[in-house]
Short mmCIF file of C-alpha atoms in Angstrom, two decimals:
data_model
loop_
_atom_site.label_atom_id
_atom_site.label_comp_id
_atom_site.label_asym_id
_atom_site.label_seq_id
_atom_site.Cartn_x
_atom_site.Cartn_y
_atom_site.Cartn_z
CA MET A 1 0.11 0.37 -0.14
CA SER A 2 1.37 3.26 -1.15
CA TYR A 3 1.66 5.75 1.56
CA LEU A 4 -0.99 7.22 -0.53
CA GLU A 5 -3.84 5.17 0.21
CA THR A 6 -2.53 5.43 3.74
CA THR A 7 -4.00 8.46 3.81
CA HIS A 8 -7.06 8.31 2.23
CA ASN A 9 -8.41 5.05 4.06
CA VAL A 10 -7.39 7.39 7.15
CA TYR A 11 -9.04 10.85 5.69
CA LYS A 12 -12.15 8.23 4.89
CA GLU A 13 -12.42 6.94 8.75
CA ALA A 14 -12.63 10.52 9.92
CA ALA A 15 -15.01 11.19 7.37
CA LEU A 16 -17.11 7.77 8.09
CA THR A 17 -16.36 9.10 12.07
CA PRO A 18 -15.67 11.82 13.12
CA ASP A 19 -11.61 12.46 14.93
CA VAL A 20 -11.61 15.78 17.29
CA GLY A 21 -7.67 14.49 18.21
CA LEU A 22 -7.05 13.76 14.39
CA CYS A 23 -5.47 17.18 13.94
CA CYS A 24 -4.84 19.91 17.14
CA THR A 25 -5.30 23.53 16.31
CA THR A 26 -5.38 26.83 18.49
CA ASN A 27 -6.81 28.60 16.80
CA PRO A 28 -10.26 29.85 18.01
CA ILE A 29 -13.31 29.44 15.64
CA TRP A 30 -13.59 32.98 13.31
CA GLU A 31 -16.55 35.10 15.81
CA LEU A 32 -17.97 36.87 12.76
CA PRO A 33 -21.63 38.76 12.67
CA GLY A 34 -24.29 36.16 11.55
CA LEU A 35 -21.95 33.47 11.18
CA LYS A 36 -22.57 29.98 13.17
CA ILE A 37 -20.50 27.15 12.12
CA PRO A 38 -21.87 24.05 12.55
CA ARG A 39 -20.41 22.14 15.97
CA ILE A 40 -20.11 18.65 13.64
CA MET A 41 -18.09 21.40 11.35
CA GLN A 42 -16.35 21.86 14.58
CA GLU A 43 -15.27 18.22 14.61
CA MET A 44 -13.91 17.93 11.75
CA ASN A 45 -12.14 20.65 11.34
CA TYR A 46 -8.73 18.67 10.46
CA GLY A 47 -6.49 21.00 9.65
CA CYS A 48 -3.18 22.52 12.44
CA GLY A 49 -3.65 26.86 11.88
CA SER A 50 -6.34 29.24 9.87
CA THR A 51 -6.11 29.67 5.43
CA VAL A 52 -9.02 32.69 6.95
CA HIS A 53 -7.72 35.75 6.87
CA ALA A 54 -10.46 38.65 5.75
CA ARG A 55 -7.59 40.90 4.45
CA ASP A 56 -7.25 38.70 1.31
CA LEU A 57 -11.07 38.00 0.80
CA THR A 58 -12.87 41.14 0.12
CA ASN A 59 -13.93 41.55 -3.27
CA ASN A 60 -15.64 38.87 -4.27
CA PRO A 61 -12.80 36.55 -4.84
CA LYS A 62 -13.12 32.69 -6.79
CA MET A 63 -12.02 30.58 -4.03
CA LEU A 64 -10.37 27.16 -4.48
CA TYR A 65 -9.72 24.77 -1.19
CA VAL A 66 -8.09 21.68 -1.33
CA GLY A 67 -9.04 19.22 1.29
CA VAL A 68 -13.03 19.78 2.44
CA GLY A 69 -12.44 17.81 5.56
CA GLY A 70 -15.88 18.94 6.94
CA GLY A 71 -16.48 22.10 5.49
CA MET A 72 -15.17 24.76 8.47
CA GLU A 73 -12.55 26.76 6.10
CA LEU A 74 -15.24 25.97 3.19
CA LEU A 75 -18.55 27.70 5.52
CA GLN A 76 -15.77 30.78 6.27
CA PHE A 77 -14.86 31.55 2.83
CA ALA A 78 -18.33 31.65 1.27
CA TYR A 79 -19.18 34.01 3.67
CA PHE A 80 -16.54 36.78 1.79
CA ASN A 81 -17.82 35.79 -1.56
CA ARG A 82 -22.12 35.29 -1.51
CA ASN A 83 -22.12 34.20 -4.93
CA LYS A 84 -23.00 29.83 -6.35
CA GLY A 85 -20.11 28.81 -7.29
CA GLY A 86 -17.72 31.20 -5.52
CA VAL A 87 -16.09 29.45 -3.85
CA ILE A 88 -14.55 26.06 -4.97
CA GLY A 89 -14.00 22.61 -3.10
CA LEU A 90 -12.19 19.43 -4.18
CA ASP A 91 -11.56 16.47 -1.79
CA VAL A 92 -9.63 12.78 -3.80
CA VAL A 93 -12.15 10.78 -0.82
CA ASP A 94 -15.80 10.60 -1.77
CA GLU A 95 -17.04 10.29 1.75
CA MET A 96 -15.51 13.85 2.68
CA LEU A 97 -17.27 15.17 -0.22
CA GLU A 98 -19.86 13.55 1.21
CA ALA A 99 -19.15 14.94 5.20
CA SER A 100 -19.22 18.12 2.90
CA ARG A 101 -22.76 18.09 1.63
CA LYS A 102 -24.56 17.04 4.59
CA ASN A 103 -22.96 19.25 6.85
CA PHE A 104 -23.12 22.37 4.76
CA LYS A 105 -26.90 21.27 5.38
CA ILE A 106 -26.99 22.32 8.74
CA ALA A 107 -24.72 25.63 7.85
CA GLU A 108 -28.04 26.20 5.85
CA GLU A 109 -30.14 26.24 8.52
CA GLN A 110 -28.57 27.88 11.00
CA ASN A 111 -27.30 30.55 8.47
CA ASP A 112 -30.16 32.73 6.81
CA TRP A 113 -27.62 33.90 4.24
CA PHE A 114 -25.91 30.95 3.76
CA GLN A 115 -26.96 28.29 0.69
CA SER A 116 -25.21 24.93 -0.64
CA ASP A 117 -24.73 26.63 -3.96
CA PHE A 118 -22.23 28.98 -2.86
CA VAL A 119 -19.72 25.86 -2.20
CA ASP A 120 -18.88 24.24 -5.61
CA LEU A 121 -17.73 20.64 -4.06
CA ARG A 122 -15.63 18.56 -6.76
CA LYS A 123 -13.45 14.96 -6.88
CA GLY A 124 -10.30 16.12 -7.25
CA ASP A 125 -6.47 15.15 -6.39
CA ALA A 126 -4.10 17.94 -5.50
CA MET A 127 -1.17 17.44 -8.15
CA ASP A 128 -4.31 17.39 -10.65
CA LEU A 129 -6.68 20.41 -10.26
CA PRO A 130 -9.75 19.99 -12.30
CA VAL A 131 -9.64 23.86 -12.63
CA GLU A 132 -8.76 26.49 -15.50
CA ASP A 133 -5.43 28.05 -16.01
CA ASN A 134 -5.31 31.56 -14.17
CA SER A 135 -8.97 31.11 -12.38
CA ILE A 136 -8.49 31.64 -8.92
CA ASP A 137 -7.72 34.54 -6.53
CA VAL A 138 -7.33 32.64 -3.97
CA ALA A 139 -6.82 28.51 -3.32
CA ALA A 140 -6.03 27.92 0.01
CA GLN A 141 -5.12 23.68 1.65
CA ASN A 142 -5.10 23.20 5.28
CA CYS A 143 -2.98 20.30 6.61
CA LEU A 144 -2.59 19.24 3.23
CA PHE A 145 1.23 19.49 1.15
CA ASN A 146 2.75 17.92 5.17
CA ILE A 147 1.47 15.12 4.34
CA PHE A 148 3.14 14.48 0.43
CA LYS A 149 6.77 13.42 -0.85
CA SER A 150 8.63 15.93 -2.36
CA ASP A 151 8.71 14.63 -6.36
CA ASP A 152 4.05 14.53 -5.27
CA LEU A 153 3.99 17.76 -3.06
CA LYS A 154 6.37 19.47 -6.25
CA LYS A 155 2.99 18.47 -8.03
CA ALA A 156 0.87 19.49 -5.89
CA ILE A 157 2.87 23.59 -5.76
CA ALA A 158 2.81 23.04 -9.17
CA GLU A 159 -0.64 23.35 -9.76
CA MET A 160 -1.77 25.76 -6.95
CA TYR A 161 0.55 28.00 -9.52
CA ARG A 162 -1.29 27.63 -12.42
CA VAL A 163 -4.44 27.68 -10.99
CA LEU A 164 -3.61 30.89 -9.56
CA LYS A 165 -3.98 34.75 -11.89
CA PRO A 166 -1.31 37.04 -11.37
CA HIS A 167 -0.58 38.36 -8.18
CA GLY A 168 -2.73 35.35 -7.03
CA LYS A 169 -2.37 34.79 -3.66
CA LEU A 170 -2.23 30.65 -2.19
CA VAL A 171 -2.79 30.34 1.96
CA MET A 172 -1.42 27.65 3.49
CA SER A 173 -1.11 26.16 6.99
CA ASP A 174 1.36 23.47 7.67
CA PRO A 175 3.68 21.55 10.59
CA THR A 176 7.01 22.24 10.09
CA CYS A 177 9.78 20.40 12.13
CA GLU A 178 13.65 22.12 12.85
CA GLN A 179 15.14 19.09 13.81
CA PRO A 180 15.94 16.12 11.63
CA MET A 181 13.71 12.76 12.38
CA ASN A 182 15.34 9.12 11.89
CA ASP A 183 14.21 6.98 8.97
CA GLU A 184 11.74 4.90 10.48
CA LEU A 185 9.02 8.44 11.41
CA ARG A 186 9.78 9.66 7.82
CA ASN A 187 8.56 5.54 6.29
CA ASP A 188 5.78 5.77 8.47
CA GLU A 189 3.05 5.82 6.42
CA ARG A 190 0.34 6.58 8.38
CA LEU A 191 2.38 9.13 10.93
CA ARG A 192 2.84 10.64 7.01
CA ALA A 193 -1.74 10.41 6.51
CA LEU A 194 -1.36 12.64 10.28
CA CYS A 195 0.67 15.13 8.93
CA LEU A 196 3.27 14.67 11.45
CA SER A 197 6.51 12.71 9.47
CA GLY A 198 6.05 14.54 6.61
CA SER A 199 6.61 17.92 8.36
CA LEU A 200 9.88 19.85 6.98
CA SER A 201 11.62 22.45 7.74
CA ILE A 202 10.75 26.19 6.83
CA ALA A 203 13.45 27.22 4.49
CA ASP A 204 12.59 23.80 3.21
CA TYR A 205 9.03 24.20 3.47
CA VAL A 206 9.44 28.29 2.31
CA LYS A 207 12.10 26.44 -1.12
CA ALA A 208 9.42 25.13 -2.13
CA LEU A 209 7.57 27.35 -3.24
CA THR A 210 9.69 29.93 -4.24
CA ASP A 211 11.47 27.25 -6.27
CA ALA A 212 7.76 26.88 -7.93
CA GLY A 213 7.89 30.46 -9.11
CA PHE A 214 5.82 32.42 -6.40
CA GLY A 215 7.77 36.18 -6.06
CA THR A 216 6.69 36.65 -2.36
CA ILE A 217 6.46 34.39 0.28
CA GLU A 218 4.85 35.93 3.96
CA ILE A 219 5.39 33.95 7.31
CA ARG A 220 2.20 34.69 8.53
CA ALA A 221 2.02 33.18 12.34
CA ARG A 222 4.46 29.85 13.99
CA LYS A 223 2.90 28.85 16.69
CA PRO A 224 3.63 24.72 18.73
CA TYR A 225 2.59 22.13 17.65
CA ARG A 226 2.98 18.47 18.89
CA ILE A 227 5.36 16.59 20.00
CA LEU A 228 6.75 12.98 18.92
CA ASP A 229 8.26 12.15 22.43
CA PRO A 230 10.82 8.64 22.51
CA LYS A 231 7.32 6.60 24.67
CA ASN A 232 5.19 7.03 22.40
CA TYR A 233 7.35 6.52 19.07
CA PRO A 234 10.37 5.57 17.64
CA THR A 235 12.42 7.85 18.58
CA ASP A 236 15.13 9.04 20.31
CA GLU A 237 14.78 11.90 21.24
CA LEU A 238 12.33 14.50 21.86
CA ILE A 239 10.78 16.34 18.53
CA TYR A 240 9.29 19.48 19.05
CA ILE A 241 6.40 19.95 15.94
CA GLU A 242 5.30 23.54 14.81
CA SER A 243 2.63 24.57 12.52
CA ILE A 244 3.09 27.29 9.94
CA GLU A 245 0.57 29.73 8.66
CA VAL A 246 2.44 31.09 4.70
CA ALA A 247 0.62 33.18 2.14
CA ALA A 248 2.44 32.51 -1.32
CA ILE A 249 2.16 34.89 -3.77
CA LYS A 250 2.30 34.83 -7.67
CA ASP A 251 4.06 37.51 -7.83
CA PRO A 252 6.83 37.90 -10.39
CA MET A 253 9.91 37.02 -9.26
CA PRO A 254 12.04 39.30 -8.80
CA ALA A 255 15.39 39.73 -10.41
CA ASP A 256 17.14 39.24 -6.91
CA GLY A 257 15.07 36.56 -5.70
CA PRO A 258 11.62 36.18 -4.16
CA CYS A 259 10.42 38.39 -0.95
CA ILE A 260 10.61 36.45 2.02
CA PHE A 261 8.68 38.12 4.88
CA THR A 262 9.49 36.18 8.73
CA GLY A 263 8.74 39.53 10.67
CA LYS A 264 11.74 40.86 10.33
CA ALA A 265 11.34 45.64 11.08
CA ALA A 266 14.06 48.36 10.32
CA ILE A 267 14.01 51.31 12.68
CA TYR A 268 16.30 53.80 11.20
CA TYR A 269 17.56 56.52 14.23
CA GLY A 270 19.98 58.88 12.59
CA ASP A 271 19.99 62.60 12.28
CA GLU A 272 17.87 63.70 9.17
CA ASP A 273 13.64 63.05 9.18
CA TYR A 274 14.75 59.85 6.95
CA PHE A 275 16.99 57.00 4.74
CA ASP A 276 16.36 56.59 1.58
CA ASP A 277 18.99 54.31 0.38
CA GLY A 278 17.76 54.25 -3.02
CA LEU A 279 16.20 51.06 -4.19
CA GLY A 280 12.64 52.25 -3.19
CA HIS A 281 13.38 51.66 0.96
CA THR A 282 12.11 54.58 3.24
CA LEU A 283 12.60 54.57 6.71
CA LEU A 284 11.01 57.61 8.14
CA LYS A 285 12.79 58.22 11.48
CA ASN A 286 11.84 55.77 14.53
CA GLN A 287 9.45 54.21 12.76
CA PRO A 288 9.88 49.91 12.23
CA LEU A 289 9.46 49.11 8.49
CA ALA A 290 8.90 45.26 7.51
CA ILE A 291 11.11 44.46 5.51
CA CYS A 292 12.32 41.19 3.82
CA ASP A 293 14.98 39.46 4.69
CA LYS A 294 16.44 40.72 1.52
CA THR A 295 16.09 43.93 1.89
CA ALA A 296 17.55 43.63 5.66
CA ASN A 297 20.34 42.06 4.38
CA ALA A 298 21.02 44.65 1.82
CA LEU A 299 20.50 47.21 3.85
CA LYS A 300 22.41 45.36 6.98
CA ASN A 301 25.64 45.52 4.12
CA LEU A 302 25.41 49.26 4.14
CA GLY A 303 27.28 49.28 7.84
CA ARG A 304 25.16 52.39 8.66
CA ASP A 305 24.82 52.63 12.55
CA ASP A 306 21.89 53.97 12.39
CA ILE A 307 19.73 51.33 11.50
CA PHE A 308 18.60 48.84 14.18
CA PHE A 309 17.09 45.69 12.79
CA SER A 310 14.74 42.77 14.76
CA GLU A 311 15.23 39.35 14.65
CA SER A 312 12.70 36.90 12.56
CA THR A 313 9.39 36.99 14.35
CA PHE A 314 7.41 35.24 12.14
CA HIS A 315 4.65 36.84 12.29
CA TYR A 316 4.06 39.71 9.54
CA ASP A 317 0.54 41.40 8.82
CA GLY A 318 1.48 43.41 5.31
CA GLY A 319 3.02 46.29 4.69
CA GLY A 320 7.00 47.72 4.50
CA CYS A 321 9.27 47.00 1.86
CA CYS A 322 8.54 45.75 -0.94
#
């Protein structure tokens, strides 16, 4: 049995018998005016964070969500686009699609604004999306890409890139791990399906996105997720897994490389009212400016003694140097 077959079976079982402990997200449930999320959707929230960010969802964007779970994030996306078929939900597991359909009927009863046909549920493979080129404003996946092995991950990211419009956003939440894992963990198909042993480092995760052509990457959150301990897993050391929330934007790739925002800032405190590096970056005196890692390195290389640079906070919420 391949790891993808094991994954299919794990989520078929989770669709037929909701498993509250399958994934663990510390994100609070969205509290928006008029939005009520059925309990069954919360119980089937098989993610490790959130991909729903209001600032991404203005002007009725066309949305795609891959790996539907119980439909909770699809319902949240539909809140921002109340049009027939405004949100496409894809899954390869028939039982999960059927569970979402049933859950949407409950959501209709609890939300007078919601109609099930706001969401176009389709059977589809993340590595071969049944979606037209350049047709999606915001695509999302939650706790799916970390399951894929390297070649399959490349295909899945390339497919997301293909279907996004220019400057469209791919919003993701996935577990990451900065420690090495032994082969027994890496090769355990069930642990991979459970979003544990396939976790990449943040650097490798970001590289997979930029290799696909995404010119701007935003690290929006980095949070504790799980522990793999020697008592319960085949490891001699404690392994700490985090979850990150990331947006990859289909911007043109800059000639000097991608803009990767990891939550760094620069503060100018010199004698003038501002500092201009002549390359489009203006730092007002004593006002922090969010900067990508590339700009941070370039400004540091100037050797000035009147600019302070913060370390990466792994939280970025827009604005800044690019």
